[in-house]
Short mmCIF file of C-alpha atoms in Angstrom, two decimals:
data_model
loop_
_atom_site.label_atom_id
_atom_site.label_comp_id
_atom_site.label_asym_id
_atom_site.label_seq_id
_atom_site.Cartn_x
_atom_site.Cartn_y
_atom_site.Cartn_z
CA UNK C 1 5.54 13.66 -3.18
CA UNK C 2 2.50 14.33 -1.57
CA UNK C 3 -0.23 17.07 -2.36
CA UNK C 4 0.76 18.72 0.81
CA UNK C 5 4.61 19.15 -0.21
CA UNK C 6 4.08 21.00 -3.45
CA UNK C 7 5.35 24.25 -3.38
CA UNK C 8 3.36 27.43 -2.46
CA UNK C 9 3.51 28.71 -5.97
CA UNK C 10 1.69 25.42 -7.60
CA UNK C 11 -0.93 25.50 -4.80
CA UNK C 12 -1.60 29.16 -5.28
CA UNK C 13 -1.75 28.62 -9.20
CA UNK C 14 -4.22 25.50 -8.69
CA UNK C 15 -6.20 27.37 -6.26
CA UNK C 16 -6.78 30.59 -8.60
CA UNK C 17 -7.54 28.52 -11.65
CA UNK C 18 -10.45 26.56 -10.01
CA UNK C 19 -11.67 30.06 -8.47
CA UNK C 20 -11.55 31.85 -11.64
CA UNK C 21 -13.15 29.05 -13.60
CA UNK C 22 -16.82 29.83 -14.45
CA UNK C 23 -19.28 27.00 -13.77
CA UNK C 24 -19.46 25.71 -17.14
CA UNK C 25 -15.83 25.24 -17.31
CA UNK C 26 -15.22 23.68 -13.60
CA UNK C 27 -14.64 20.34 -15.68
CA UNK C 28 -11.47 21.66 -17.48
CA UNK C 29 -10.30 23.73 -14.46
CA UNK C 30 -10.37 20.46 -12.28
CA UNK C 31 -8.60 18.66 -15.11
CA UNK C 32 -5.89 21.07 -15.41
CA UNK C 33 -5.34 21.09 -11.88
CA UNK C 34 -4.83 17.54 -11.64
CA UNK C 35 -2.18 17.72 -14.66
CA UNK C 36 -0.65 20.81 -12.54
CA UNK C 37 -0.18 18.79 -9.72
CA UNK C 38 1.02 15.53 -11.34
CA UNK C 39 3.47 17.36 -13.53
CA UNK C 40 4.94 18.89 -10.30
CA UNK C 41 4.74 15.83 -8.17
CA UNK C 42 6.83 13.83 -11.29
CA UNK C 43 9.09 16.55 -12.23
CA UNK C 44 12.01 15.06 -10.78
CA UNK C 45 11.27 11.29 -12.17
CA UNK C 46 10.30 12.96 -15.60
CA UNK C 47 13.83 14.66 -16.00
CA UNK C 48 15.52 11.55 -14.74
CA UNK C 49 13.87 9.26 -17.22
CA UNK C 50 14.32 11.74 -20.06
CA UNK C 51 17.91 12.33 -19.15
CA UNK C 52 18.47 8.33 -19.11
CA UNK C 53 16.89 8.16 -22.43
CA UNK C 54 19.17 11.01 -23.80
CA UNK C 55 22.72 9.29 -22.51
CA UNK C 56 21.25 5.72 -23.05
CA UNK C 57 20.86 6.70 -27.03
CA UNK C 58 24.51 6.79 -27.63
CA UNK C 59 26.24 4.91 -24.69
CA UNK C 60 25.08 1.30 -25.09
CA UNK C 61 27.19 0.47 -21.55
CA UNK C 62 25.20 2.73 -19.57
CA UNK C 63 21.90 1.62 -21.16
CA UNK C 64 22.82 -1.99 -20.07
CA UNK C 65 23.53 -1.17 -16.54
CA UNK C 66 19.75 0.52 -16.36
CA UNK C 67 18.47 -2.92 -16.24
CA UNK C 68 15.66 -2.03 -18.84
CA UNK C 69 12.99 -4.85 -19.22
CA UNK C 70 12.28 -6.78 -22.55
CA UNK C 71 9.03 -6.25 -23.31
CA UNK C 72 6.66 -8.80 -24.70
CA UNK C 73 4.49 -8.04 -27.74
CA UNK C 74 1.77 -7.49 -25.85
CA UNK C 75 3.30 -4.87 -23.62
CA UNK C 76 4.85 -3.24 -26.78
CA UNK C 77 1.51 -3.08 -28.47
CA UNK C 78 0.34 -1.47 -25.32
CA UNK C 79 3.04 1.23 -25.09
CA UNK C 80 2.86 1.96 -28.65
CA UNK C 81 -0.60 3.57 -27.82
CA UNK C 82 0.96 6.28 -25.81
CA UNK C 83 2.39 7.83 -28.87
CA UNK C 84 -1.02 9.00 -30.15
CA UNK C 85 -2.87 8.35 -26.93
CA UNK C 86 -5.97 10.44 -27.99
CA UNK C 87 -6.62 7.72 -30.61
CA UNK C 88 -5.63 4.66 -29.34
CA UNK C 89 -7.04 5.33 -25.47
CA UNK C 90 -10.37 6.55 -25.52
CA UNK C 91 -13.76 6.43 -23.11
CA UNK C 92 -15.14 3.89 -26.01
CA UNK C 93 -11.95 1.84 -26.39
CA UNK C 94 -10.23 0.11 -23.40
CA UNK C 95 -7.21 -1.26 -23.15
CA UNK C 96 -6.05 -3.90 -20.70
CA UNK C 97 -2.61 -3.45 -18.98
CA UNK C 98 -0.81 -6.66 -19.78
CA UNK C 99 -0.71 -8.93 -16.56
CA UNK C 100 3.37 -9.03 -16.76
CA UNK C 101 3.16 -4.94 -15.87
CA UNK C 102 0.57 -5.51 -13.23
CA UNK C 103 2.71 -8.35 -11.49
CA UNK C 104 5.91 -6.65 -11.79
CA UNK C 105 4.52 -3.51 -10.39
CA UNK C 106 3.26 -5.18 -7.61
CA UNK C 107 6.45 -6.98 -7.17
CA UNK C 108 7.68 -3.01 -6.85
CA UNK C 109 5.20 -1.99 -4.39
CA UNK C 110 5.64 -4.78 -2.21
CA UNK C 111 9.51 -3.91 -2.37
CA UNK C 112 8.94 -0.22 -1.50
CA UNK C 113 6.00 -0.55 1.08
CA UNK C 114 7.03 -1.57 4.67
CA UNK C 115 3.12 -2.53 5.07
CA UNK C 116 2.39 -4.62 1.93
CA UNK C 117 5.56 -6.85 2.29
CA UNK C 118 3.11 -8.02 4.87
CA UNK C 119 0.45 -9.01 2.24
CA UNK C 120 0.30 -11.89 -0.09
CA UNK C 121 -0.53 -11.10 -3.72
CA UNK C 122 -2.32 -13.37 -5.73
CA UNK C 123 -1.05 -13.14 -9.40
CA UNK C 124 -2.92 -10.37 -11.71
CA UNK C 125 -4.46 -12.90 -14.15
CA UNK C 126 -6.73 -15.16 -11.65
CA UNK C 127 -10.41 -13.89 -10.62
CA UNK C 128 -10.37 -15.77 -7.54
CA UNK C 129 -8.01 -16.73 -5.26
CA UNK C 130 -7.79 -19.08 -2.11
CA UNK C 131 -7.69 -17.68 1.33
CA UNK C 132 -6.40 -20.28 3.70
CA UNK C 133 -5.01 -20.45 7.24
CA UNK C 134 -3.32 -23.85 8.61
CA UNK C 135 -6.00 -25.20 10.52
CA UNK C 136 -4.25 -27.56 12.57
CA UNK C 137 -6.48 -30.34 11.62
CA UNK C 138 -4.25 -33.63 9.93
CA UNK C 139 -4.79 -37.16 9.51
CA UNK C 140 -3.33 -40.39 8.25
CA UNK C 141 -6.76 -41.75 7.60
CA UNK C 142 -9.11 -41.60 4.78
CA UNK C 143 -10.70 -38.01 4.28
CA UNK C 144 -13.95 -38.52 5.87
CA UNK C 145 -16.53 -36.08 5.80
CA UNK C 146 -16.37 -34.69 9.36
CA UNK C 147 -12.56 -33.91 8.78
CA UNK C 148 -13.35 -32.38 5.43
CA UNK C 149 -15.91 -29.92 6.56
CA UNK C 150 -13.42 -29.27 9.27
CA UNK C 151 -10.78 -28.22 6.80
CA UNK C 152 -13.10 -26.58 4.51
CA UNK C 153 -14.19 -24.24 7.46
CA UNK C 154 -10.38 -22.70 7.22
CA UNK C 155 -10.85 -21.87 3.57
CA UNK C 156 -12.56 -19.46 1.72
CA UNK C 157 -12.38 -18.05 -1.88
CA UNK C 158 -11.33 -14.61 -2.28
CA UNK C 159 -13.17 -12.87 -5.28
CA UNK C 160 -10.71 -10.35 -6.77
CA UNK C 161 -12.85 -8.86 -9.61
CA UNK C 162 -15.28 -7.29 -6.95
CA UNK C 163 -13.96 -3.68 -6.03
CA UNK C 164 -12.43 -0.78 -8.42
CA UNK C 165 -9.34 0.92 -7.25
CA UNK C 166 -8.79 4.34 -9.78
CA UNK C 167 -5.84 6.24 -9.94
CA UNK C 168 -5.05 9.63 -12.31
CA UNK C 169 -2.15 9.11 -14.34
CA UNK C 170 -0.41 11.93 -16.34
CA UNK C 171 1.70 10.55 -19.51
CA UNK C 172 3.79 13.59 -20.30
CA UNK C 173 4.77 14.39 -24.09
CA UNK C 174 8.15 14.42 -22.99
CA UNK C 175 7.91 10.78 -22.13
CA UNK C 176 5.63 9.18 -24.72
CA UNK C 177 8.21 10.45 -27.39
CA UNK C 178 10.98 8.21 -25.74
CA UNK C 179 11.68 4.54 -26.69
CA UNK C 180 9.21 2.08 -25.52
CA UNK C 181 11.42 0.68 -22.42
CA UNK C 182 11.59 4.40 -21.19
CA UNK C 183 8.01 4.70 -21.33
CA UNK C 184 7.83 1.19 -19.63
CA UNK C 185 10.21 2.49 -17.13
CA UNK C 186 8.32 5.83 -16.15
CA UNK C 187 4.92 4.06 -16.53
CA UNK C 188 5.66 1.52 -14.05
CA UNK C 189 7.03 4.11 -11.48
CA UNK C 190 4.01 6.17 -11.56
CA UNK C 191 1.50 3.00 -11.35
CA UNK C 192 3.39 1.63 -8.71
CA UNK C 193 3.05 5.03 -6.82
CA UNK C 194 -0.61 5.33 -7.50
CA UNK C 195 -0.99 1.66 -6.69
CA UNK C 196 0.73 1.68 -3.29
CA UNK C 197 -1.06 4.47 -1.58
CA UNK C 198 -4.36 3.05 -2.47
CA UNK C 199 -3.66 -0.57 -1.61
CA UNK C 200 -2.12 0.42 1.78
CA UNK C 201 -5.56 2.43 2.70
CA UNK C 202 -7.33 -0.85 1.37
CA UNK C 203 -5.32 -3.34 3.70
CA UNK C 204 -5.48 -0.92 6.99
CA UNK C 205 -8.88 0.27 6.72
CA UNK C 206 -11.04 -0.80 3.24
CA UNK C 207 -14.70 -0.80 4.42
CA UNK C 208 -15.42 -4.03 2.58
CA UNK C 209 -18.34 -2.25 0.62
CA UNK C 210 -16.51 -0.27 -2.12
CA UNK C 211 -12.95 -1.75 -1.05
CA UNK C 212 -11.09 -4.79 0.48
CA UNK C 213 -11.85 -5.81 4.12
CA UNK C 214 -8.75 -3.91 5.92
CA UNK C 215 -7.25 -5.26 9.08
CA UNK C 216 -9.14 -2.43 11.32
CA UNK C 217 -12.16 -4.07 10.31
CA UNK C 218 -14.16 -7.09 11.13
CA UNK C 219 -14.66 -10.02 8.37
CA UNK C 220 -17.82 -11.47 8.84
CA UNK C 221 -20.06 -8.18 10.66
CA UNK C 222 -21.62 -5.73 8.89
CA UNK C 223 -22.99 -2.54 9.31
CA UNK C 224 -26.49 -1.54 8.12
CA UNK C 225 -25.04 0.26 5.10
CA UNK C 226 -23.02 -2.73 4.21
CA UNK C 227 -19.69 -1.84 5.29
CA UNK C 228 -17.71 -4.00 7.50
CA UNK C 229 -17.86 -3.32 11.14
CA UNK C 230 -14.71 -1.55 12.81
CA UNK C 231 -12.97 -3.89 15.27
CA UNK C 232 -13.20 -3.34 18.77
CA UNK C 233 -10.30 -0.86 20.29
CA UNK C 234 -8.48 -2.71 23.22
CA UNK C 235 -7.18 -0.37 25.85
CA UNK C 236 -5.35 -2.72 27.95
CA UNK C 237 -2.14 -2.55 26.14
CA UNK C 238 0.21 -0.42 28.29
CA UNK C 239 3.63 -2.13 27.77
CA UNK C 240 5.45 -4.30 25.87
CA UNK C 241 6.55 -6.66 28.56
CA UNK C 242 5.75 -10.68 28.38
CA UNK C 243 2.77 -9.86 30.47
CA UNK C 244 1.52 -6.85 28.66
CA UNK C 245 1.50 -8.07 25.33
CA UNK C 246 0.13 -11.93 26.30
CA UNK C 247 -3.25 -11.47 25.40
CA UNK C 248 -2.21 -9.79 22.19
CA UNK C 249 -0.02 -12.63 21.35
CA UNK C 250 -2.55 -15.18 22.07
CA UNK C 251 -5.03 -13.66 19.78
CA UNK C 252 -2.67 -13.48 16.59
CA UNK C 253 -1.81 -17.29 17.32
CA UNK C 254 -5.59 -17.75 16.47
CA UNK C 255 -5.79 -19.82 19.80
CA UNK C 256 -2.67 -21.67 19.28
CA UNK C 257 -2.87 -22.53 15.79
CA UNK C 258 -0.20 -20.56 14.32
CA UNK C 259 3.47 -19.50 15.69
CA UNK C 260 4.08 -16.16 16.33
CA UNK C 261 7.51 -15.14 16.79
CA UNK C 262 7.51 -11.73 15.49
CA UNK C 263 5.24 -8.55 16.02
CA UNK C 264 4.49 -5.69 13.15
CA UNK C 265 3.24 -2.56 14.97
CA UNK C 266 1.56 -0.09 12.48
CA UNK C 267 0.94 3.18 13.73
CA UNK C 268 0.71 6.94 12.69
CA UNK C 269 3.89 8.80 12.62
CA UNK C 270 3.21 11.15 15.23
CA UNK C 271 2.03 8.37 17.49
CA UNK C 272 5.25 6.78 17.10
CA UNK C 273 7.00 9.94 18.49
CA UNK C 274 4.74 10.44 21.40
CA UNK C 275 3.78 7.12 22.59
CA UNK C 276 5.53 3.85 20.71
CA UNK C 277 9.03 5.15 20.90
CA UNK C 278 8.94 5.96 24.85
CA UNK C 279 7.49 2.68 25.44
CA UNK C 280 9.79 0.64 23.44
CA UNK C 281 13.11 2.12 24.03
CA UNK C 282 14.73 2.87 27.64
CA UNK C 283 18.14 4.18 29.18
CA UNK C 284 20.86 1.61 29.08
CA UNK C 285 23.08 1.69 32.30
CA UNK C 286 26.16 2.26 30.24
CA UNK C 287 24.29 5.31 28.56
CA UNK C 288 22.42 5.80 25.47
CA UNK C 289 19.09 4.12 24.57
CA UNK C 290 18.38 0.45 23.98
CA UNK C 291 14.89 -1.26 22.72
CA UNK C 292 13.45 -3.07 25.94
CA UNK C 293 10.97 -5.19 23.75
CA UNK C 294 11.43 -8.83 24.78
CA UNK C 295 9.89 -9.97 21.30
CA UNK C 296 11.15 -9.03 17.81
CA UNK C 297 8.74 -5.93 17.12
CA UNK C 298 9.00 -3.99 13.71
CA UNK C 299 7.51 -0.63 13.40
CA UNK C 300 5.76 0.58 10.47
CA UNK C 301 4.72 4.06 10.81
CA UNK C 302 2.11 5.17 8.00
CA UNK C 303 -0.04 7.94 7.46
CA UNK C 304 -2.81 6.12 6.53
CA UNK C 305 -3.11 4.99 9.84
CA UNK C 306 -5.25 7.02 12.12
CA UNK C 307 -3.79 9.05 15.00
CA UNK C 308 -4.79 7.28 18.50
CA UNK C 309 -5.20 3.80 17.21
CA UNK C 310 -2.59 1.15 16.34
CA UNK C 311 -2.31 -2.27 14.87
CA UNK C 312 -0.34 -5.55 15.94
CA UNK C 313 -0.39 -7.88 12.82
CA UNK C 314 1.60 -10.69 11.51
CA UNK C 315 2.96 -11.18 7.92
CA UNK C 316 1.86 -13.77 5.56
CA UNK C 317 -2.06 -13.84 6.73
CA UNK C 318 -3.71 -11.30 4.56
CA UNK C 319 -4.05 -11.93 0.79
CA UNK C 320 -4.62 -9.33 -1.77
CA UNK C 321 -5.65 -9.36 -5.55
CA UNK C 322 -5.60 -7.12 -8.59
CA UNK C 323 -7.09 -8.11 -12.03
CA UNK C 324 -8.29 -6.63 -15.32
CA UNK C 325 -6.39 -3.37 -14.83
CA UNK C 326 -7.61 -0.96 -17.52
CA UNK C 327 -6.68 2.52 -18.77
CA UNK C 328 -8.96 5.19 -20.49
CA UNK C 329 -9.00 8.75 -21.13
CA UNK C 330 -10.30 11.11 -19.04
CA UNK C 331 -13.52 11.89 -20.86
CA UNK C 332 -14.23 15.38 -19.66
CA UNK C 333 -10.74 16.68 -20.72
CA UNK C 334 -9.93 18.58 -24.12
CA UNK C 335 -6.41 18.33 -25.90
CA UNK C 336 -3.39 19.62 -23.70
CA UNK C 337 -0.40 21.00 -24.82
CA UNK C 338 2.11 19.06 -22.82
CA UNK C 339 0.53 15.77 -21.21
CA UNK C 340 -2.57 13.98 -21.24
CA UNK C 341 -4.47 12.45 -18.46
CA UNK C 342 -5.63 8.82 -18.22
CA UNK C 343 -7.41 7.16 -15.44
CA UNK C 344 -5.87 3.79 -14.43
CA UNK C 345 -8.62 1.30 -12.77
CA UNK C 346 -8.28 -2.12 -11.84
CA UNK C 347 -10.67 -4.63 -9.93
CA UNK C 348 -8.90 -5.64 -6.38
CA UNK C 349 -9.89 -7.13 -3.45
CA UNK C 350 -8.26 -8.43 -0.20
CA UNK C 351 -9.01 -9.64 3.46
CA UNK C 352 -7.05 -11.49 6.10
CA UNK C 353 -7.66 -15.13 6.83
CA UNK C 354 -9.42 -14.37 10.12
CA UNK C 355 -10.17 -11.51 12.56
CA UNK C 356 -7.31 -12.60 14.91
CA UNK C 357 -4.49 -11.44 12.00
CA UNK C 358 -4.48 -8.17 13.64
CA UNK C 359 -5.03 -6.32 17.35
CA UNK C 360 -6.44 -2.88 17.00
CA UNK C 361 -5.45 -0.89 20.56
CA UNK C 362 -5.60 2.41 21.60
CA UNK C 363 -1.80 3.55 21.29
CA UNK C 364 -2.01 6.76 23.81
CA UNK C 365 -2.63 4.17 26.66
CA UNK C 366 1.19 3.11 26.22
CA UNK C 367 3.22 4.15 29.39
CA UNK C 368 6.87 5.22 29.10
CA UNK C 369 9.61 2.72 29.84
CA UNK C 370 11.09 3.33 33.47
CA UNK C 371 14.40 1.70 33.99
CA UNK C 372 13.75 -0.16 37.16
CA UNK C 373 15.71 0.82 40.30
CA UNK C 374 16.84 -1.31 43.03
CA UNK C 375 17.46 -0.08 46.40
CA UNK C 376 20.05 -1.69 48.35
CA UNK C 377 20.38 -0.89 52.39
CA UNK C 378 23.62 -1.08 53.84
CA UNK C 379 23.42 -1.44 57.61
CA UNK C 380 26.29 0.61 58.93
CA UNK C 381 28.16 -1.11 61.78
CA UNK C 382 30.02 0.63 64.66
#
């Protein structure tokens, strides 16, 4: 659930809370607002996990069906801290989330996110990861200095411990009082949700200064403020025909160095309705609508994609990594009755293997597919 999907009652309470708070109590009011929003956002999940735990406590077969994870000693120690979170996780004592939790969470994120399935995820316990594209340079001869230089030009290291992704998480007391496997079930669910949105934003338009380099940005060119420059938005894509997509496909092959047999089109949901679908689908002679694209194109609508822009991209040529995920208590909060607010922070970075992994285009230039009409003249004989 997004904030805009909250009930009007919750929105009004938050607004009133912030407006009524004295200047010296603004920090507490902001914290309480976050708590209120998070509790409302995850109310259904909280109820579900509590109900599952209650039933599992007296139904062994049901508990088995839930597929709860067998936690390692490190994970158990980490979750034990939630039993008295104010003593175990403070601004002065930082706990590192076990890498098993991070890796499993990222697996869940990739499965749940149509966009992040395009990304290669580096394991959570590494600080540097090789980003490489097949160069097309191969030799049965000895590895000469010239060939070595040609290969190394295609390989670079991704320094994962570079940028910080932060997310605010609320652990309700109703959850902390459950057995550890259910604390794990809830924690991974909300961590997945928080990380998914942040990683998608970084993948699409991370500025390269305080975030990964998104596919909407150039890799090696920066602005005066050290952010990576935006890619040029091409305006010559008007239809999804072989000729209409020829230049795009050529770019994505990186001058013929990789095979591209499927395209992924990332666009804003509003642009999907107004421009993409009318271009992609046409009326069939037998009735109804059919996909008129000559090549496999998978649409991925996402609200993080800016309106008016869209991207054609390919799978498996963008690497992202996270490491050193830490949690600590929000240092301006006072004791809460029903929940504790913590901040999860991780070092993360990401980049494509080259700028040709994505083509950014003006989606408003797409033309509606029109069924070709053939006119036949029949001469009338007398």
